[in-house]
Coordinates of C-alpha atoms in Angstrom, one line a residue:
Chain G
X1 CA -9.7 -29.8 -11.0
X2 CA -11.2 -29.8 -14.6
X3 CA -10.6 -27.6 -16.8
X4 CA -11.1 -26.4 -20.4
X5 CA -7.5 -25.7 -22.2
X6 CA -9.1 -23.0 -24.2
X7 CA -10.7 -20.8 -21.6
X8 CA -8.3 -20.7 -18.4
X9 CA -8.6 -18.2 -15.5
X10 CA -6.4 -15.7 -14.8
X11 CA -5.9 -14.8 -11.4
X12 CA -4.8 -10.6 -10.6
X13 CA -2.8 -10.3 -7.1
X14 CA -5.8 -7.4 -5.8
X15 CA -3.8 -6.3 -2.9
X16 CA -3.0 -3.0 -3.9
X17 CA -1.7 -1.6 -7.5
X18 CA -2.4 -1.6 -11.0
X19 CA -5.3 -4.4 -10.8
X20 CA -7.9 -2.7 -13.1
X21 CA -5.5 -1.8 -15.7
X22 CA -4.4 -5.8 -16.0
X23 CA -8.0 -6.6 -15.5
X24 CA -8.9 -4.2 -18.4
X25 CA -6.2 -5.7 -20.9
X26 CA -7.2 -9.3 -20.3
X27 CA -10.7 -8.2 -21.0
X28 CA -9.4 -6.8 -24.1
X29 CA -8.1 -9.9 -25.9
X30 CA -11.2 -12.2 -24.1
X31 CA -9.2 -13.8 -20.9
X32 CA -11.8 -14.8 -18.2
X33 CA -10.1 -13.1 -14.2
X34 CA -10.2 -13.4 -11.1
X35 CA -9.4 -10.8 -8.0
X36 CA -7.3 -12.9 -5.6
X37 CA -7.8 -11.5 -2.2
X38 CA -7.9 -14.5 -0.2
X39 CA -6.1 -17.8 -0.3
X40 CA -9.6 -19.9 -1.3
X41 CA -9.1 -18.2 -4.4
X42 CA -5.9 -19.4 -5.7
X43 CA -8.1 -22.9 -6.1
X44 CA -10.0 -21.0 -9.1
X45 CA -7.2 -20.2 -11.6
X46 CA -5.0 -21.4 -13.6
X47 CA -2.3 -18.4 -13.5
X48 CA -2.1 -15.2 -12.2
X49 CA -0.7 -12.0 -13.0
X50 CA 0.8 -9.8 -10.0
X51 CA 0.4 -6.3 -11.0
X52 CA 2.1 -2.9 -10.1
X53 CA 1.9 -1.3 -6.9
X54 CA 4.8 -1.1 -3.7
X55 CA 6.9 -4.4 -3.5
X56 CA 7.3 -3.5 0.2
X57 CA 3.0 -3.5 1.3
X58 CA 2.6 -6.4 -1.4
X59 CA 5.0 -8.4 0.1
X60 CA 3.3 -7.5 3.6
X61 CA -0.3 -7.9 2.4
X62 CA 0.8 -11.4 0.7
X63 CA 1.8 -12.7 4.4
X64 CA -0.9 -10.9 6.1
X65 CA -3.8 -12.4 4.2
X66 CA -1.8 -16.0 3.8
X67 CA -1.5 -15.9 0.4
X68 CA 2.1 -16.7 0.2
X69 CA 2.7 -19.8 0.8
X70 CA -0.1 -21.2 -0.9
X71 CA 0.7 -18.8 -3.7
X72 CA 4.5 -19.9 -3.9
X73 CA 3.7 -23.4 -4.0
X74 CA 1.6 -23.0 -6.9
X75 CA 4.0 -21.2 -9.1
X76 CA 6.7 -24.1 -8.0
X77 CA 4.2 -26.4 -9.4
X78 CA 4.3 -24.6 -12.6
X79 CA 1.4 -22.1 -12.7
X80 CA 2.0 -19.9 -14.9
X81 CA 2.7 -16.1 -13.3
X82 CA 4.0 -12.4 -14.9
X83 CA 5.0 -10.2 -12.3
X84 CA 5.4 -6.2 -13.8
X85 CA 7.3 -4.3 -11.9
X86 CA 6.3 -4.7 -7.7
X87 CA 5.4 -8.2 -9.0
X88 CA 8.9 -9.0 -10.3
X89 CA 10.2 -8.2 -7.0
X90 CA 7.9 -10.1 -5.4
X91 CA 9.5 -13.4 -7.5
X92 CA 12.9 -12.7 -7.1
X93 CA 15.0 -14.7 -5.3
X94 CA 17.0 -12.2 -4.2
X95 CA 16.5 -8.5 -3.5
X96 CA 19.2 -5.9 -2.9
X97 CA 19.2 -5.2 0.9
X98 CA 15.9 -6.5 1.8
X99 CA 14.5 -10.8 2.5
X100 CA 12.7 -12.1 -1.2
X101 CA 9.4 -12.2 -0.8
X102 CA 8.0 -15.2 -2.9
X103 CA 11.6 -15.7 -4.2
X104 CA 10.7 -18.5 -6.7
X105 CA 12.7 -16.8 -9.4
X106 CA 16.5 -17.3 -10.4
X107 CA 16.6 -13.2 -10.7
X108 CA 18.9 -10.6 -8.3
X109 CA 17.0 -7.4 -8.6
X110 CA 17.5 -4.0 -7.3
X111 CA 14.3 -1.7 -6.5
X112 CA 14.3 1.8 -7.4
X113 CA 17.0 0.9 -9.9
X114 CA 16.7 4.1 -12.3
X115 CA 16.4 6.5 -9.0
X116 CA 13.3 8.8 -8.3
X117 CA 10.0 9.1 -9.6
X118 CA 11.8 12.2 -11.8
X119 CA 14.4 9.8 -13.4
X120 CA 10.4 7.9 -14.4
X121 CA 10.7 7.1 -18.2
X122 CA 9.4 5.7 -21.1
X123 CA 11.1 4.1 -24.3
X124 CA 10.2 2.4 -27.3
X125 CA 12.1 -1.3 -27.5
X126 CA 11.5 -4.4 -29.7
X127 CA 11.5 -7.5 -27.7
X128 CA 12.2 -10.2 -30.0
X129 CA 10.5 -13.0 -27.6
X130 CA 7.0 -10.9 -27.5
X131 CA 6.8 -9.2 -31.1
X132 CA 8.9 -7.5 -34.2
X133 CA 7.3 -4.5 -33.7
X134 CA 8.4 -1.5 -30.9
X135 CA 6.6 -1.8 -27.8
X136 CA 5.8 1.1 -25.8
X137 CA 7.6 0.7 -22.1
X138 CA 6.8 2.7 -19.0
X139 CA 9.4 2.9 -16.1
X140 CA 7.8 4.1 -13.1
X141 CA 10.4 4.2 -10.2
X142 CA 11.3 0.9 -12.0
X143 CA 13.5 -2.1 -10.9
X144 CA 16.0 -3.9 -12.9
X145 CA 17.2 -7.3 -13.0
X146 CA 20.9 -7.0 -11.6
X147 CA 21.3 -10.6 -12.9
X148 CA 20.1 -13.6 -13.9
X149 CA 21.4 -17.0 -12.7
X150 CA 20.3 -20.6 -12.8
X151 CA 17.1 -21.4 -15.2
X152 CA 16.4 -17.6 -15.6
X153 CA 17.0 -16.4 -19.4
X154 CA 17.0 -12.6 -20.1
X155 CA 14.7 -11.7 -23.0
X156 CA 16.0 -8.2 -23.0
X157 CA 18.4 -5.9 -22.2
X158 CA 18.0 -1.7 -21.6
X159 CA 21.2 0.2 -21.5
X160 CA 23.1 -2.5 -19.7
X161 CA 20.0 -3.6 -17.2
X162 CA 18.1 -6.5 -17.9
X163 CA 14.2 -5.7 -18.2
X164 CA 12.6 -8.8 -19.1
X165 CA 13.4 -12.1 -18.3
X166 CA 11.4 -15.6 -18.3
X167 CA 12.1 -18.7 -16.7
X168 CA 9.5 -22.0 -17.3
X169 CA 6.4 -20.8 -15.9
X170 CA 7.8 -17.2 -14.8
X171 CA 7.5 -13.8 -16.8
X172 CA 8.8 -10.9 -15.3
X173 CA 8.9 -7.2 -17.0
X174 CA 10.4 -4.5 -15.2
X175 CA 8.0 -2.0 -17.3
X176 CA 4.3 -1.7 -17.1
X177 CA 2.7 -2.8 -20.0
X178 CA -0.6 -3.0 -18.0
X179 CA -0.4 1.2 -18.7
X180 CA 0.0 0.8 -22.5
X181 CA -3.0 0.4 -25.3
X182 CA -0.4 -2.7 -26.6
X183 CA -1.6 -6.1 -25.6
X184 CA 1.0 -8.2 -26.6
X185 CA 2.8 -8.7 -23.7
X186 CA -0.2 -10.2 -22.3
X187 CA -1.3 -12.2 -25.1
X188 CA 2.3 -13.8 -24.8
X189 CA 1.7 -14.6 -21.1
X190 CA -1.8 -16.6 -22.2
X191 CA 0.8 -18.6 -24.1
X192 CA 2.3 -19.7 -21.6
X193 CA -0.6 -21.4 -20.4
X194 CA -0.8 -25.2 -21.3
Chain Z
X1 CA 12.3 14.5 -20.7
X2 CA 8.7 15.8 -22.6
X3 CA 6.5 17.6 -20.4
X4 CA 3.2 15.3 -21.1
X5 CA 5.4 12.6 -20.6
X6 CA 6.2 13.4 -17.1
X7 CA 3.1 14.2 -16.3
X8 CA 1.7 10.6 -17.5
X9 CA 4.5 9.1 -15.5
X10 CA 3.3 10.9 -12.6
X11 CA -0.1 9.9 -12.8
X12 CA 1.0 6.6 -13.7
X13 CA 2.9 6.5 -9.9
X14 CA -0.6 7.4 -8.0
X15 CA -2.1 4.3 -10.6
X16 CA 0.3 2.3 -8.4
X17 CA -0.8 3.0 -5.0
X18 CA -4.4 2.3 -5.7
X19 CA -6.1 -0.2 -3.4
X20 CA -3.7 1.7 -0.5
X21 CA -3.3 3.2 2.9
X22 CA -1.4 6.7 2.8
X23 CA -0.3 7.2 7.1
X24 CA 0.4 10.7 8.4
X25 CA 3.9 10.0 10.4
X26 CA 5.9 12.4 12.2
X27 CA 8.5 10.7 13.1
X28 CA 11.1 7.6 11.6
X29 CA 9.8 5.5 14.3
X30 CA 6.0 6.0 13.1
X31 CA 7.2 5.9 9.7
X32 CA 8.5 2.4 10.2
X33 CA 5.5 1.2 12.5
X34 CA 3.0 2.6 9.0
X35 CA 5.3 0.5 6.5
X36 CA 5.5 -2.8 9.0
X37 CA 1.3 -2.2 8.7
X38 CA 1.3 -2.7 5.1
X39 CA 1.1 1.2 4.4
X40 CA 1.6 1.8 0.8
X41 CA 2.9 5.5 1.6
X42 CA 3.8 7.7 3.9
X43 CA 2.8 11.7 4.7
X44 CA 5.7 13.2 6.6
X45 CA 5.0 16.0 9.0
X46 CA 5.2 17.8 12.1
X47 CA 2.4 17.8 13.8
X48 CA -1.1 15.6 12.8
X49 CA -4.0 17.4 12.1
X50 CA -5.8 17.2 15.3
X51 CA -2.5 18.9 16.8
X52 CA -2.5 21.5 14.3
X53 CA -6.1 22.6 15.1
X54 CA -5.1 22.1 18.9
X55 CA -2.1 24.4 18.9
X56 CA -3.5 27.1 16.6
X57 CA -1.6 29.9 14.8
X58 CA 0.6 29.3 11.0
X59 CA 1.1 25.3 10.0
X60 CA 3.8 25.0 7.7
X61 CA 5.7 23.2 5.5
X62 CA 7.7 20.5 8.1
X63 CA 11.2 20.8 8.9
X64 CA 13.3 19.3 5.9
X65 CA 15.6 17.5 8.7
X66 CA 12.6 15.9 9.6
X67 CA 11.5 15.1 6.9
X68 CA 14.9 13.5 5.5
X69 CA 15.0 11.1 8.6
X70 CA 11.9 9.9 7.8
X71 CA 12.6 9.1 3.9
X72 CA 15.8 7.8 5.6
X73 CA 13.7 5.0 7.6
X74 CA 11.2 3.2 5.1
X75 CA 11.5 2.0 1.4
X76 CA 7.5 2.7 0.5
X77 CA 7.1 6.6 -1.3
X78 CA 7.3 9.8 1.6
X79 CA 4.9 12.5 1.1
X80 CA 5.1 16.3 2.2
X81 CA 2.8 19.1 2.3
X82 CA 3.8 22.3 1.0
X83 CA 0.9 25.3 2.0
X84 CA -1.5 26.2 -1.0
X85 CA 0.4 28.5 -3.2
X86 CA 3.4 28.0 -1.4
X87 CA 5.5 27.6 -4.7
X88 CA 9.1 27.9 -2.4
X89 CA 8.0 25.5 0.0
X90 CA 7.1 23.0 -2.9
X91 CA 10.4 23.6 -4.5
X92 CA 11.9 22.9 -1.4
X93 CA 10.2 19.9 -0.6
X94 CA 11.0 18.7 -4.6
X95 CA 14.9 19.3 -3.7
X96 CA 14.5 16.8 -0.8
X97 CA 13.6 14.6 -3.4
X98 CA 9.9 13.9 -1.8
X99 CA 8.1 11.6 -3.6
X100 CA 4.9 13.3 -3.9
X101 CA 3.6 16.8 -2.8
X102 CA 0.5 17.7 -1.1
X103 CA -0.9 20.7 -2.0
X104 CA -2.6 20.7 1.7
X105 CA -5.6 23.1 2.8
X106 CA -4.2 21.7 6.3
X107 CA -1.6 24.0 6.1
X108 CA -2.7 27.6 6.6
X109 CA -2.5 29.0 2.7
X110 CA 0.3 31.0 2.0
X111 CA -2.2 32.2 -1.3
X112 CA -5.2 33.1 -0.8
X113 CA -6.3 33.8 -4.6
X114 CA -3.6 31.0 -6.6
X115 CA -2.7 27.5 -6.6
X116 CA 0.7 26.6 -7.4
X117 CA 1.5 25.8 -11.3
X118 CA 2.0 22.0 -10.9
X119 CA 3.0 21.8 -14.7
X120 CA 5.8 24.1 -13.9
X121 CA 7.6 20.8 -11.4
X122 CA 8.8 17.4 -12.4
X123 CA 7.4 16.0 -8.6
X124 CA 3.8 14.8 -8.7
X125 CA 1.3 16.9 -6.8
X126 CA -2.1 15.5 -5.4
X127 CA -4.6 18.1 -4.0
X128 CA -7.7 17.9 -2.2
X129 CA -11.4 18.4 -4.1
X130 CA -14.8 18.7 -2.5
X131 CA -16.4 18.8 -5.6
X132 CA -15.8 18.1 -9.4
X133 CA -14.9 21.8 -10.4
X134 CA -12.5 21.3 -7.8
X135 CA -10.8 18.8 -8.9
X136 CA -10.6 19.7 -12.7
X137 CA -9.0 22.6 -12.1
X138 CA -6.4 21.2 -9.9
X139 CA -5.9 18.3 -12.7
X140 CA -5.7 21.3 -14.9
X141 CA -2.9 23.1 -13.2
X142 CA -0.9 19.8 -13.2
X143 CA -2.2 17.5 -10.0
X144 CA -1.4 13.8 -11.1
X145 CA -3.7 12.6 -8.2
X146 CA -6.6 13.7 -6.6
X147 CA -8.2 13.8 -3.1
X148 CA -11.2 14.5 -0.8
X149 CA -11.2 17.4 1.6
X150 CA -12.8 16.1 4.8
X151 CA -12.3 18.1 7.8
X152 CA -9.2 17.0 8.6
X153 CA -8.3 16.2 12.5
X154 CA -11.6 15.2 13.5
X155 CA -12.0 12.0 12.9
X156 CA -15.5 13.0 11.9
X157 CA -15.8 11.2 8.0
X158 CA -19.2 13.1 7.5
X159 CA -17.3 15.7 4.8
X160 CA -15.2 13.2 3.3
X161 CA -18.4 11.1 2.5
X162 CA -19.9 14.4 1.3
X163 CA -17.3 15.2 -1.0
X164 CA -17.0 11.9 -2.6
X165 CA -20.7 11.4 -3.1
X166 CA -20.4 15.0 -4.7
X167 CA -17.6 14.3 -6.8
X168 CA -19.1 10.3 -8.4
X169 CA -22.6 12.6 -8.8
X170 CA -21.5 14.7 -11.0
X171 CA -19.2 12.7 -12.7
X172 CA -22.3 10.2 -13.7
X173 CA -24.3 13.1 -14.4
X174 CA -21.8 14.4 -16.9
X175 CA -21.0 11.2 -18.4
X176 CA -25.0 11.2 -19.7
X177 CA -25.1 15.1 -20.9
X178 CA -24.6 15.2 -25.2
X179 CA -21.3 16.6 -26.4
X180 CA -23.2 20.4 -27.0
X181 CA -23.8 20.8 -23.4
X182 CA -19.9 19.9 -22.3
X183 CA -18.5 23.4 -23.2
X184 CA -21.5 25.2 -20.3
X185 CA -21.6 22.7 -18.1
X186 CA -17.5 23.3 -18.2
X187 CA -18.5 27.3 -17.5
X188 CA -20.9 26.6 -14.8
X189 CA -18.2 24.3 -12.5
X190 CA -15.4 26.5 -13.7
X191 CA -13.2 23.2 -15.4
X192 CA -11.1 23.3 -18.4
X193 CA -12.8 21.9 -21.6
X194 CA -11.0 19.6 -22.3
X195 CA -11.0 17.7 -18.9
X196 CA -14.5 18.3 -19.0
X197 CA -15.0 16.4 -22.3
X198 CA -12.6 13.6 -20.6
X199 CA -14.6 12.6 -17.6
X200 CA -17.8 12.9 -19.9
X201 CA -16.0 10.0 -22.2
X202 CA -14.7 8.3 -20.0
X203 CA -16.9 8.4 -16.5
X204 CA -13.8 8.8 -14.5
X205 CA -11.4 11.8 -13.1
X206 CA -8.1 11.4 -15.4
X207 CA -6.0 10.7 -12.2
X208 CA -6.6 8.5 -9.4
X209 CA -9.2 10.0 -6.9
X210 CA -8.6 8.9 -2.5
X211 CA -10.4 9.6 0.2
X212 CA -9.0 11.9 2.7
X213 CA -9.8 14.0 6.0
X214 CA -12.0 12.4 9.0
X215 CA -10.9 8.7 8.2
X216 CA -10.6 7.1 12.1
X217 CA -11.6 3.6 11.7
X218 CA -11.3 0.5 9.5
X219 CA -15.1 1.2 9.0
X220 CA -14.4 4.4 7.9
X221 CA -12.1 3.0 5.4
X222 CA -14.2 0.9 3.9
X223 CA -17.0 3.0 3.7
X224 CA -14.7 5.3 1.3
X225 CA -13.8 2.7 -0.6
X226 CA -17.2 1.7 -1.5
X227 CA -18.5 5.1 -2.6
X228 CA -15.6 5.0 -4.5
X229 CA -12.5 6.2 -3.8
X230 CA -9.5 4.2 -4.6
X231 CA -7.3 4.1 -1.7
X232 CA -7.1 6.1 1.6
X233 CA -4.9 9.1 3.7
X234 CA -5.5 8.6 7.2
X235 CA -4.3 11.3 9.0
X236 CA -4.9 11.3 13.0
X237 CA -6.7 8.3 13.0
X238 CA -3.7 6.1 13.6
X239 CA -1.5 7.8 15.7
X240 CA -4.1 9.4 18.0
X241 CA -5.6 6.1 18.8
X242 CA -4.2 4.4 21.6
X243 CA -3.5 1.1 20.0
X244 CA -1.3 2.9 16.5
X245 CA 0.0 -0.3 15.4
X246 CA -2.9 -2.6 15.4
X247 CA -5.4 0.4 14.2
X248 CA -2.8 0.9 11.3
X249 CA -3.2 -2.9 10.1
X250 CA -6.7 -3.0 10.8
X251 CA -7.3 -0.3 8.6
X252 CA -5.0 -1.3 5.7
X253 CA -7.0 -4.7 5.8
X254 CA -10.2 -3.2 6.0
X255 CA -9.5 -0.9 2.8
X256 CA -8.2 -4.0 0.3
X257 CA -11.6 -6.1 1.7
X258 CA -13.5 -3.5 1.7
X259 CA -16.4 -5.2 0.7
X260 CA -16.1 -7.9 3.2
X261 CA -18.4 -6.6 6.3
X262 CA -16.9 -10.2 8.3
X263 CA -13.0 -9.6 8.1
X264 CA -14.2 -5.9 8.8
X265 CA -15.9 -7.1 12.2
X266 CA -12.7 -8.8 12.8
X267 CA -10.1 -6.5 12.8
X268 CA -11.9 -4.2 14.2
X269 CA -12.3 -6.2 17.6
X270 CA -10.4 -4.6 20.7
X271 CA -8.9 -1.6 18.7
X272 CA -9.0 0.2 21.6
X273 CA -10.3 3.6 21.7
X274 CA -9.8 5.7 18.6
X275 CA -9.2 9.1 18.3
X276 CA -11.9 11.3 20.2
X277 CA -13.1 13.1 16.7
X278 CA -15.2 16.6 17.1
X279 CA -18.6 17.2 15.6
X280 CA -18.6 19.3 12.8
X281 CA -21.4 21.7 14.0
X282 CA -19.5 22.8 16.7
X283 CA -16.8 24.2 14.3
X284 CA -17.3 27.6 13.5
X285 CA -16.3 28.5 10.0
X286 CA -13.1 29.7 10.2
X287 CA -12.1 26.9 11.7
X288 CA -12.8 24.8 8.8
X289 CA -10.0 23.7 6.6
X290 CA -11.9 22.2 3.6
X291 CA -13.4 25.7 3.1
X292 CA -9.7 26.7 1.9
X293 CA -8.7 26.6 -1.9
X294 CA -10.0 28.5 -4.9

C-alpha cells in the first residue's frame, strides 16, 4: 500500500456515536475520512479515530460486523488511533467489572467514573502535550483512567483522575473534543501520523 | 452547575447515541437480551405499546421497582416515560436516577393543555414531534432530543414516515426563506424565534432527531434512517415478534448499514413472524396516540 505522507486517511469507527462531529473537525483543518463500517475498509486508512457513543453496543457492534480483530491488529502494528470517551474504553486493557474490548492499551479505566448524566460537566484545562492555551473539555457520563501501567504515559491529570493519556500510536481523551469549536486536539492526533 | 450548560450536556448525551437502537424492555431479562443485541439504550416499562392499546383504560408511569431492576441489569442508558404534563411522575422517574425521560403521548396525558417545563430538571427529556412546530416548541421548553410520533403499537411505520418527511420538508424549506420572513414563518408554526432562526442557519433541529412509533422490521429501520432520522426506538416490534433476540440484532444491524439493501436482505432471512401490526384506517380517532400533545 502506497501512500502519500502528506495526505493520509483517517478512518471514523461509524458504528454508532459522535461520527459526524469527528468527521466535521477533520474536515475543518483539511484531513481526507473514511466511515468504517466493514472490515474491507480498514485496508483504506491510515489511522482511525473511534468516536463517542456506548462502550457497551460499540464493543458489540465491533465483534458483530468483524471488525475487531482486524482492527486490533492494525493498531498493534502501529496505526495510529484516538479513542474519546466510548473509544478509550474500547482500547483499554482493562475495564472495571466488564472483558476489554480491543484492549491494546496499557490503561485501567472505570466507565461512568464521574456518576450520572447530572454529575455531566465541562471545564477549561491546559494540556501541555496538545497546546498552552485552555481547552474546552466536555464530560458526558465520562470515564477516567484509574491508572496507567506499562508504555502508557498520562498527559493529564483532573482532580486526581487521569483524562488523557498516550502511548506510541495510542491517544486516548476521556473528554469530547469532537463537541468543541477547538481543533487542536485533532490536529495533534494528524501528528502522530508518520 | 449553569443552566445552559446542562442543557448542552444533555443534548450532548443524545449526540452519543446517534447511529442507535433504543428497545422497549419490560423486564431485566429483556433488558439484557436488548443490550447482548447491540442496543444502545433501553425504554423501561410496563407494558409495550401494543398491550397498552390491548388492555385499554390509564397507562402510567411504570412501577419504580421495576424500573430499578431493570437499570440494575445492563450498563447501556435506561429510559422511562413519565405521562405528558406529568411533572410528579417526571420528578420521580429523575430521583430513580433514569437516564433520560420520555415525555410519552403513549401514556394517557395527565395535561391536556401543558407540557412539562423541561428547563426546570437536570435529566434530559426527548419528546415526540409530527411536525416542525412540534418539535421547536418542545426544544423550547427544554427537550435535549427529539422524536417522531408514529402510531405507536402497530407496527404500522406509515406515521412515522409521515412525520419525518414532514419534519426534513420544512426544515429545507426554512433553511432557503431570507432572514425577514423567519419571525412569521415562527408565528405561523407556533416556534420560538430564536429556534426558528437556528434551523434556518443551520438546516438541522438543535438536538438529535429518531425515528419512533410503528418501527417492526429491520426494513423499517432503515427506511428511517434514510429519510433521515438518526437512530431508532423500537417499541413492540421486538418483543412481540416471535424470534426477540434475533429481530433485535437484525434490526440494530440494519439501522448502522442502513444503506446497504444486501446485509439488509440478510438479516432479515428467517426472522420469523413479526408483530401482527394494525392498519391505521381502522383506528378511529381517539384511539390514536400521535394525535396527543399541544
Amino acid at each position: 500500500m502506497e501512500r502519500k505522507e502528506s495526505e493520509p486517511t483517517v478512518g471514523i469507527l461509524a458504528l454508532q456515536g459522535s461520527v459526524i462531529e469527528h468527521e466535521s473537525m477533520l474536515a475543518k483543518i483539511g484531513a481526507k475520512t473514511l466511515r468504517v463500517l466493514k472490515p474491507e475498509h480498514l485496508e483504506e486508512i491510515d489511522g482511525i479515530i473511534l468516536p463517542g457513543g456506548e462502550s457497551t453496543t460499540l464493543g458489540k457492534l465491533l465483534n458483530l460486523f468483524s471488525i475487531a480483530k482486524p482492527l486490533k491488529a492494525k493498531i498493534e502494528r502501529g496505526m495510529p488511533v484516538f479513542g474519546t470517551c466510548a473509544g478509550l474504553i474500547l482500547l483499554a486493557k482493562e475495564i472495571e467489572g466488564e472483558q476489554p474490548h480491543l484492549g491494546t492499551m496499557d490503561i485501567k479505566v472505570r466507565r461512568n467514573a464521574y456518576g450520572r448524566q447530572i454529575d455531566s460537566f465541562i471545564a477549561h484545562e491546559v494540556i501541555e502535550e496538545f497546546s498552552t492555551s485552555p481547552l474546552e473539555l466536555v464530560f458526558v457520563r465520562a470515564p477516567a483512567i484509574e491508572k496507567t501501567f506499562g508504555k502508557a504515559r498520562v498527559l493529564k491529570e483532573l482532580d486526581g483522575r487521569i483524562i488523557a493519556a498516550r502511548q506510541e500510536n495510542m491517544l486516548v481523551t476521556s473528554f469530547h473534543p469532537e463537541l468543541t469549536d477547538d481543533e487542536t486536539v485533532h490536529r495533534y492526533f494528524l501528528s502522530m501520523f508518520k | 452547575m449553569a443552566k445552559t450548560e446542562q442543557n448542552k450536556l444533555n443534548k450532548n448525551l443524545a449526540q452519543m447515541l446517534k447511529g442507535g437502537v433504543i428497545m422497549d424492555v419490560t423486564t431485566p431479562a429483556e433488558a439484557e437480551i436488548a443490550q447482548e443485541a447491540g442496543a444502545v439504550a433501553v425504554m423501561a416499562l410496563e407494558r409495550v405499546p401494543a398491550d397498552i392499546r390491548r388492555d385499554g383504560g390509564v397507562a402510567r408511569m411504570s412501577d419504580p421497582a421495576m424500573i430499578k431492576g431493570i437499570q440494575k441489569a445492563v450498563t447501556i442508558p435506561v429510559m422511562a416515560k413519565a405521562r405528558i404534563g406529568h411533572i410528579t411522575e417526571a420528578r420521580v422517574l429523575e430521583a430513580l436516577g433514569i437516564d433520560y425521560i420520555d415525555e410519552s403521548e403513549v401514556l394517557t396525558p395527565a395535561d391536556d393543555a401543558y407540557h412539562i417545563d423541561k428547563h426546570a430538571f437536570s435529566v434530559p427529556f426527548v419528546c415526540g414531534a409530527r411536525n416542525l412546530g412540534e418539535a421547536l416548541r418542545r426544544i423550547g421548553e427544554g427537550a435535549s432530543m427529539i422524536r417522531t410520533k408514529g402510531e405507536a403499537g402497530t407496527g404500522n411505520v406509515v406515521e412515522a414516515v409521515r412525520h419525518m418527511r414532514q419534519m426534513m420538508s420544512e426544515i429545507r424549506l426554512l433553511s432557503n426563506k431570507p432572514s425577514e420572513e423567519l419571525m412569521s414563518y415562527a408565528k405561523e408554526i407556533g416556534a420560538p424565534y430564536e429556534l426558528v432562526k437556528y434551523v434556518a442557519e443551520n438546516k438541522k433541529l438543535p438536538v438529535v432527531n429518531f425515528a419512533a412509533g410503528g418501527v417492526a422490521t429491520p426494513a423499517d429501520a432503515a427506511l428511517m434512517m434514510t429519510l433521515g432520522a438518526e437512530g431508532v426506538f423500537v417499541g413492540s416490534g421486538i418483543f412481540k415478534s416471535s424470534d426477540p433476540k434475533k429481530t433485535a440484532r437484525a434490526i440494530v444491524l440494519a439501522t448502522a448499514h442502513y444503506n446497504d439493501p444486501k446485509l439488509i436482505a440478510e438479516v432479515s432471512e428467517n426472522l420469523g413472524t413479526p408483530m401482527r401490526g394494525i392498519e391505521l384506517s381502522t383506528l378511529s380517532e381517539e384511539e390514536r396516540l400521535a394525535k396527543r400533545g399541544w
